[in-house]
Amino acid sequence: MSRRKSVDTRTAFRAPEEDLEMEDSVSAPLLAGGPSRRDSAITPEELDLLEIEGPDSASRGGLVEAVTNMANSIIGAGIIGLPYAVAEAGFVMGIFLIIAIAVISDWTIRLVILTSKLSGKASYTETMDHCFGPLGGYSVSFFQFIFAFGGTAAFHVIIGDTIPRVISYIFPTLSEHAILGLLVNRQVVICLCTVFISLPLSLHRDIVKLSKSSGFALVSMGVIVLSVLFRSVAVDVSLRGSSLDTFSLVKPGVFQAIGVISFAYACHHNSNYIYRSIHVPTLDRFNTVTHISTGVSLIACLLVAVTGYVTFTDKTQGNILNNFAEDDWLINIARFCFGANMSTTIPLEVFVCREVIDESFYKGKPFNQTRHVLVTCAIVFSTMLLALTTCDLGIVLELSGGLAASALAFILPAGAYFTLLSGPWTSRKKLPAAIIAAFGAVVLVLSCGLTLRNAWNGEGGKTQC
């Protein structure tokens, strides 16, 4: 008990500028006032830190595991929508945005942990509550729910885009059968995968084992990236888009494109979890993880975005895999990997939605099995219904990215950093944070507004099935 009290004394809050001016602040553990380090060896003080943080620290991994988890969070469903984002923004502007948002995301991901350190809080929600009061905590919860809810709907759409095509490829005559032909129907496949795979997995209270599938997910994404690269150069001429205006400078859909790209890079809600998963977590180690993860993700995103867009140009769809022939065996392998990955990823997003609801409305109340089942079913089936009404993955990514990702990735971390620092807003440290927060606010309003306007006017891609 005396040890715990001494730790609480050492972790007292200090002024942000005092902490930032410390020579070793970037290598200190998240606990403010904790031991600093300059080399990669584990010091006796850090061993004490591990003891303080409890037995969970024994199951932590190294930098490779952390990079895998973060890269998997970034290289997810959003990557197949990036060629569509380039088509919306124009080639030059699209490539610029992919690179710029990667750089900004690298900074704001690190800001999530830095602001946690400065505020002495352990979670994203607690940090925002510390900086902005209850409104900040509720805002994070709201945007986390929207991001996870939109992601779940997008995953359902992807299942409908991929699995029926794979089944039809394996069994070409199946569609001619009166009953079995339903297995190649998009809506039926979405319902079956939801009822028999996603829902049962989502009903689990503890989904730690599901969250350990990052390795398989990264392999699946690797298959998709390589498939797009190899098949784009040999795609049939009839499937290719127009070569006119391929390398355009800028197009009207810039803000919608930012929403899609932001969705792809947003992993800020997982930052604290990834930080705590590092053996002896320090800011310099987390910075290394972030730089490597965003760098690798940027390369993968650029490869898919450029190759996919240059091949299909004006025909580019929200899901780039839909642009390829349905009888392409390599693309069908990629489709199967992607669809299977989404089926097991849905429960993770449902878990986030359910946790937000429990924390917001049932905090402190005992677990209730009936409530658990009803809330889970409501989330799963409402997102499934959204997927049944649209074939356009692009609009789902635009809305989720424009509304939630812009807040989680730009507005909130930059705003918290701005709030924790003292001095004039035009200072060297505060001005970039103010600019990024303002940028996120503009993206949120314009991206969502323009996407909804286009959907209402029937502009853009195919929205109904």
XYZ file of C-alpha atoms in Angstrom:
465
model
C 0.000 0.000 0.000
C 2.853 2.359 0.791
C 4.283 1.699 -2.658
C 1.006 2.693 -4.314
C 0.832 5.901 -2.305
C 4.340 6.857 -3.306
C 3.460 6.351 -6.972
C 0.406 8.579 -6.624
C 2.609 11.289 -5.168
C 5.093 11.069 -8.019
C 2.387 11.201 -10.692
C 0.970 14.548 -9.624
C -0.062 16.796 -12.496
C 2.525 19.261 -13.701
C 2.231 22.177 -16.053
C 2.381 21.077 -19.695
C 5.113 23.498 -20.597
C 7.233 22.242 -17.682
C 6.866 18.670 -18.860
C 7.549 19.531 -22.473
C 10.735 21.341 -21.579
C 12.127 18.310 -19.743
C 15.065 16.907 -21.658
C 13.840 13.323 -21.392
C 10.097 13.933 -21.552
C 9.707 12.089 -24.851
C 11.171 8.927 -23.345
C 9.278 8.990 -20.068
C 6.502 6.537 -19.278
C 2.918 7.733 -19.556
C 2.771 8.277 -15.815
C 3.835 11.894 -15.389
C 6.928 12.243 -13.324
C 7.926 8.660 -13.953
C 11.449 7.500 -14.766
C 13.083 8.667 -17.971
C 15.365 6.673 -20.198
C 17.897 7.292 -22.939
C 18.860 3.795 -23.958
C 16.907 0.712 -24.938
C 17.876 -1.277 -21.816
C 15.239 -1.786 -19.136
C 16.262 0.034 -15.985
C 15.411 -1.042 -12.420
C 12.976 1.850 -12.240
C 11.165 0.571 -15.323
C 10.956 -2.872 -13.757
C 9.312 -1.180 -10.785
C 6.913 0.483 -13.234
C 5.956 -2.905 -14.648
C 5.339 -4.193 -11.119
C 3.208 -1.157 -10.334
C 1.124 -1.563 -13.475
C 0.206 -5.096 -12.486
C 0.217 -8.577 -14.002
C -1.199 -7.431 -17.340
C 2.222 -6.037 -18.183
C 3.594 -9.564 -18.375
C 1.489 -10.237 -21.461
C 2.703 -7.160 -23.296
C 4.648 -7.421 -26.506
C 7.484 -5.628 -28.173
C 7.566 -2.982 -30.847
C 6.888 -5.472 -33.646
C 3.585 -6.531 -32.095
C 2.606 -2.906 -31.522
C 3.465 -1.986 -35.117
C 1.385 -4.933 -36.333
C -1.617 -3.834 -34.265
C -1.415 -0.204 -35.351
C -0.768 -0.988 -39.013
C -3.747 -3.342 -38.956
C -5.874 -0.554 -37.487
C -4.852 1.729 -40.367
C -4.667 -0.714 -43.284
C -8.266 -1.807 -42.944
C -11.470 -1.436 -44.888
C -10.663 2.148 -45.823
C -7.766 1.222 -48.088
C -9.981 -0.192 -50.843
C -11.822 3.131 -51.006
C -8.707 5.212 -51.657
C -8.762 4.896 -55.479
C -12.300 6.285 -55.272
C -11.002 9.152 -53.118
C -8.389 9.996 -55.758
C -11.095 9.919 -58.433
C -13.169 12.326 -56.331
C -10.363 14.793 -55.560
C -8.335 14.574 -58.770
C -5.042 12.745 -59.221
C -2.597 15.383 -57.953
C -4.810 16.583 -55.113
C -5.732 13.019 -54.153
C -2.103 11.916 -53.836
C -1.275 15.080 -51.915
C -4.147 14.457 -49.488
C -3.153 10.834 -48.870
C 0.388 11.938 -47.970
C -0.666 15.028 -46.006
C -3.284 13.217 -43.932
C -0.771 10.450 -43.202
C 1.657 13.055 -41.827
C -1.076 14.791 -39.821
C -2.352 11.467 -38.482
C 1.166 10.481 -37.429
C 1.321 13.662 -35.350
C -2.189 13.497 -33.872
C -1.856 9.796 -32.964
C 1.162 10.775 -30.889
C -0.770 13.740 -29.500
C -3.347 11.340 -28.042
C -0.654 9.778 -25.859
C 1.144 13.057 -25.174
C -2.055 14.725 -23.962
C -2.773 11.668 -21.807
C 0.671 12.130 -20.266
C 0.183 15.857 -19.742
C -3.259 15.426 -18.191
C -2.315 12.382 -16.116
C -5.198 10.380 -17.593
C -5.105 6.851 -18.960
C -7.746 6.900 -21.699
C -8.822 9.071 -24.622
C -12.206 9.748 -23.013
C -10.700 10.711 -19.653
C -8.232 13.041 -21.354
C -10.978 14.866 -23.238
C -13.046 15.061 -20.058
C -10.051 16.609 -18.292
C -9.509 19.150 -21.082
C -13.077 20.100 -21.967
C -15.184 18.875 -19.063
C -18.069 16.396 -19.390
C -18.823 17.694 -22.889
C -15.397 16.512 -24.033
C -15.909 13.025 -22.640
C -19.375 12.741 -24.147
C -18.089 14.030 -27.490
C -15.413 11.341 -27.675
C -17.970 8.672 -26.795
C -20.368 9.966 -29.441
C -17.789 10.074 -32.214
C -16.361 6.692 -31.224
C -19.862 5.251 -31.501
C -20.440 6.873 -34.896
C -17.065 5.693 -36.201
C -17.593 2.112 -35.005
C -21.231 2.094 -36.165
C -20.267 3.404 -39.602
C -17.408 0.931 -39.780
C -19.774 -1.940 -38.990
C -22.144 -0.824 -41.749
C -19.205 -0.562 -44.161
C -18.077 -4.085 -43.266
C -21.568 -5.417 -44.013
C -21.450 -3.690 -47.403
C -18.062 -5.279 -48.097
C -19.407 -8.740 -47.243
C -22.197 -8.177 -49.748
C -19.678 -7.011 -52.341
C -17.296 -9.938 -51.939
C -18.720 -13.248 -50.710
C -21.546 -13.641 -53.318
C -19.038 -13.086 -56.145
C -16.709 -15.725 -54.708
C -19.526 -18.264 -54.342
C -20.711 -17.530 -57.879
C -17.158 -18.013 -59.172
C -16.779 -21.388 -57.435
C -20.269 -22.586 -58.413
C -21.080 -20.905 -61.762
C -24.478 -22.606 -62.195
C -25.678 -22.007 -58.649
C -27.671 -18.927 -59.632
C -29.888 -21.090 -61.846
C -31.139 -23.101 -58.869
C -34.395 -21.834 -57.360
C -33.357 -22.138 -53.709
C -29.575 -22.497 -53.692
C -29.406 -19.515 -56.015
C -30.151 -17.358 -52.973
C -26.576 -18.006 -51.837
C -25.316 -15.653 -54.538
C -27.866 -12.973 -53.677
C -26.207 -10.001 -52.011
C -28.901 -9.307 -49.424
C -29.285 -12.969 -48.479
C -25.536 -13.436 -48.000
C -25.330 -10.348 -45.787
C -28.184 -11.668 -43.642
C -26.704 -15.172 -43.390
C -23.221 -13.946 -42.476
C -24.730 -11.603 -39.907
C -27.012 -14.157 -38.243
C -24.637 -17.126 -38.233
C -21.191 -15.491 -37.882
C -21.136 -11.855 -36.819
C -24.020 -11.893 -34.325
C -22.902 -14.977 -32.333
C -19.375 -13.584 -32.108
C -20.694 -10.147 -31.144
C -22.688 -11.597 -28.241
C -19.486 -12.553 -26.419
C -18.695 -10.203 -23.555
C -14.971 -10.875 -23.705
C -13.597 -10.700 -27.238
C -9.897 -10.579 -26.423
C -9.240 -13.596 -28.645
C -10.906 -11.865 -31.585
C -8.721 -8.815 -31.084
C -5.624 -10.991 -31.482
C -6.301 -11.650 -35.165
C -4.153 -8.742 -36.382
C -1.676 -11.084 -38.042
C -4.326 -12.786 -40.180
C -5.909 -9.440 -40.998
C -2.596 -8.007 -42.188
C -1.976 -11.064 -44.359
C -5.432 -10.586 -45.874
C -4.729 -6.934 -46.589
C -1.384 -7.900 -48.108
C -3.186 -10.282 -50.467
C -5.572 -7.496 -51.456
C -2.796 -4.972 -52.109
C -0.777 -7.434 -54.204
C -3.873 -8.590 -56.102
C -4.772 -5.026 -57.064
C -1.180 -4.335 -58.152
C -0.786 -7.479 -60.257
C -4.231 -7.494 -61.841
C -4.447 -3.787 -62.634
C -1.725 -4.042 -65.264
C -3.500 -6.927 -67.024
C -7.143 -5.904 -66.668
C -9.359 -6.209 -69.730
C -9.606 -3.082 -71.863
C -13.395 -3.083 -71.580
C -13.121 -2.629 -67.815
C -10.654 0.248 -67.968
C -11.770 3.824 -67.561
C -11.221 6.748 -69.897
C -7.645 7.932 -70.337
C -8.820 11.528 -70.734
C -8.082 13.771 -67.767
C -6.474 10.908 -65.843
C -3.821 13.070 -64.216
C -6.108 15.962 -63.320
C -4.990 18.564 -60.817
C -8.118 18.897 -58.682
C -11.813 17.963 -58.867
C -14.921 19.107 -56.945
C -15.041 16.127 -54.551
C -12.051 17.184 -52.436
C -13.834 17.264 -49.086
C -15.635 13.968 -49.688
C -12.229 12.476 -50.520
C -10.809 13.798 -47.253
C -13.585 11.943 -45.423
C -12.660 8.649 -47.106
C -8.927 9.134 -46.491
C -9.526 10.143 -42.869
C -11.543 6.958 -42.341
C -8.592 4.939 -43.630
C -6.044 6.514 -41.286
C -8.144 6.919 -38.139
C -6.920 4.614 -35.374
C -6.741 7.224 -32.630
C -9.375 5.510 -30.492
C -6.994 2.508 -30.280
C -3.881 4.547 -29.461
C -4.002 4.130 -25.680
C -4.570 0.391 -26.009
C -1.623 0.053 -28.392
C 0.538 2.204 -26.113
C -0.220 0.040 -23.089
C 0.498 -3.109 -25.117
C 4.167 -2.111 -25.462
C 6.591 -3.734 -23.036
C 7.767 -0.809 -20.894
C 5.673 1.853 -22.661
C 7.468 5.149 -23.212
C 6.769 7.999 -25.577
C 9.912 7.453 -27.628
C 8.968 3.805 -28.194
C 5.418 4.755 -29.105
C 6.736 7.415 -31.485
C 8.798 4.722 -33.209
C 5.747 2.474 -33.497
C 3.676 5.324 -34.920
C 6.283 6.407 -37.480
C 6.818 2.865 -38.770
C 3.105 2.040 -38.861
C 2.025 5.194 -40.670
C 4.993 4.917 -43.042
C 4.184 1.329 -44.023
C 0.489 2.176 -44.268
C 1.216 5.208 -46.453
C 3.176 3.062 -48.917
C 0.373 0.483 -49.091
C -2.267 3.203 -49.466
C -0.385 4.945 -52.271
C 0.157 1.681 -54.154
C -3.535 0.778 -54.067
C -4.774 4.330 -54.675
C -2.527 5.113 -57.640
C -2.741 1.698 -59.308
C -6.489 1.395 -58.867
C -7.315 4.912 -59.996
C -4.981 5.026 -63.021
C -6.482 1.748 -64.241
C -10.181 2.555 -63.831
C -10.204 6.409 -63.688
C -13.805 7.586 -64.173
C -15.172 4.058 -63.585
C -13.563 3.747 -60.148
C -16.023 2.448 -57.554
C -16.107 2.881 -53.774
C -14.822 -0.697 -53.459
C -11.979 -1.076 -55.948
C -12.395 -4.876 -56.000
C -15.791 -4.384 -57.656
C -14.046 -2.928 -60.707
C -12.363 -6.218 -61.565
C -13.920 -9.090 -63.500
C -16.035 -11.477 -61.449
C -14.168 -14.503 -62.860
C -10.685 -13.258 -61.900
C -9.312 -16.019 -59.654
C -6.709 -13.867 -57.904
C -9.157 -11.064 -57.194
C -11.652 -13.635 -55.910
C -9.053 -14.868 -53.433
C -8.677 -11.259 -52.315
C -12.467 -10.910 -52.111
C -12.754 -14.014 -49.957
C -9.970 -12.862 -47.623
C -11.560 -9.444 -47.323
C -15.089 -10.735 -46.746
C -13.956 -13.307 -44.171
C -11.876 -10.679 -42.412
C -14.830 -8.306 -42.236
C -17.105 -11.007 -40.761
C -14.762 -11.422 -37.804
C -13.983 -7.704 -37.525
C -17.625 -6.665 -37.114
C -17.762 -7.999 -33.510
C -14.847 -5.753 -32.546
C -16.698 -2.657 -33.760
C -19.946 -3.835 -32.152
C -18.021 -4.199 -28.902
C -16.974 -0.532 -29.121
C -20.565 0.595 -29.775
C -21.877 -1.508 -26.900
C -19.225 -0.232 -24.498
C -20.104 3.373 -25.352
C -23.788 2.679 -24.671
C -23.024 0.897 -21.386
C -20.712 3.676 -20.199
C -23.152 6.412 -21.206
C -26.428 4.955 -19.922
C -25.693 2.012 -17.615
C -22.454 2.961 -15.873
C -22.266 1.494 -12.380
C -25.199 -0.825 -12.987
C -24.775 -4.618 -12.751
C -24.515 -6.656 -15.922
C -27.867 -7.694 -17.362
C -27.923 -10.512 -19.909
C -31.196 -9.414 -21.497
C -29.952 -5.853 -21.942
C -26.681 -7.166 -23.344
C -28.464 -9.255 -25.981
C -30.951 -6.529 -26.922
C -28.280 -3.830 -27.298
C -26.042 -6.139 -29.333
C -28.880 -7.197 -31.625
C -29.978 -3.587 -32.093
C -26.478 -2.552 -33.187
C -25.874 -5.551 -35.445
C -29.224 -5.532 -37.209
C -29.462 -1.750 -37.620
C -26.074 -1.670 -39.362
C -27.090 -4.694 -41.417
C -30.244 -2.888 -42.569
C -28.136 0.070 -43.692
C -25.954 -2.267 -45.743
C -29.026 -3.845 -47.326
C -30.165 -0.471 -48.646
C -26.953 0.630 -50.357
C -24.290 -0.826 -52.629
C -22.168 2.310 -52.423
C -19.294 1.782 -50.014
C -18.019 5.244 -50.900
C -20.896 7.111 -49.264
C -20.560 5.044 -46.074
C -16.839 5.822 -45.861
C -17.429 9.496 -46.657
C -20.012 9.938 -43.899
C -18.159 7.901 -41.273
C -14.854 9.546 -42.113
C -16.202 13.052 -42.515
C -18.233 13.018 -39.301
C -16.365 10.778 -36.864
C -12.804 10.376 -38.150
C -12.321 14.122 -38.599
C -13.273 14.641 -34.942
C -11.307 11.710 -33.505
C -8.216 12.266 -35.648
C -8.037 16.057 -36.017
C -10.336 18.152 -33.831
C -10.134 16.429 -30.441
C -6.416 15.548 -30.112
C -5.280 18.891 -31.528
C -7.846 20.744 -29.419
C -6.739 18.951 -26.252
C -3.089 19.744 -26.940
C -3.994 23.392 -27.581
C -5.901 23.532 -24.288
C -3.161 21.948 -22.183
C -0.470 24.336 -23.410
C -0.151 27.836 -21.991
C 0.789 30.960 -23.884
C -0.708 32.832 -26.848
C -2.510 30.829 -29.513
C -0.075 32.142 -32.110
C 2.909 30.514 -30.386
C 5.027 27.959 -32.238
C 3.534 25.048 -30.299
C -0.119 26.105 -30.185
C -0.634 27.477 -33.687
C -0.240 24.109 -35.523
C -2.741 22.543 -33.130
C -5.210 25.362 -33.767
C -4.816 24.975 -37.536
C -5.368 21.197 -37.437
C -8.411 21.532 -35.178
C -9.901 24.172 -37.493
C -9.104 21.996 -40.515
C -10.937 19.082 -38.903
C -13.971 21.244 -38.170
C -14.157 22.445 -41.784
C -13.819 18.874 -43.065
C -16.544 17.642 -40.720
C -19.064 20.221 -41.888
C -18.291 20.291 -45.610
C -17.615 16.573 -46.097
C -20.841 15.478 -44.435
C -22.877 18.272 -45.995
C -21.664 17.667 -49.540
C -22.002 13.887 -49.233
C -25.596 14.149 -48.014
C -26.412 16.691 -50.721
C -25.018 14.456 -53.455
C -26.863 11.436 -52.088
C -30.116 13.405 -51.963
C -29.660 14.632 -55.538
C -28.742 11.167 -56.790
C -25.220 12.211 -57.730
C -22.183 9.965 -57.382
C -22.158 6.187 -57.536
C -24.813 3.528 -57.307
C -26.572 3.909 -53.951
C -29.363 1.319 -54.067
C -29.304 -2.392 -54.826
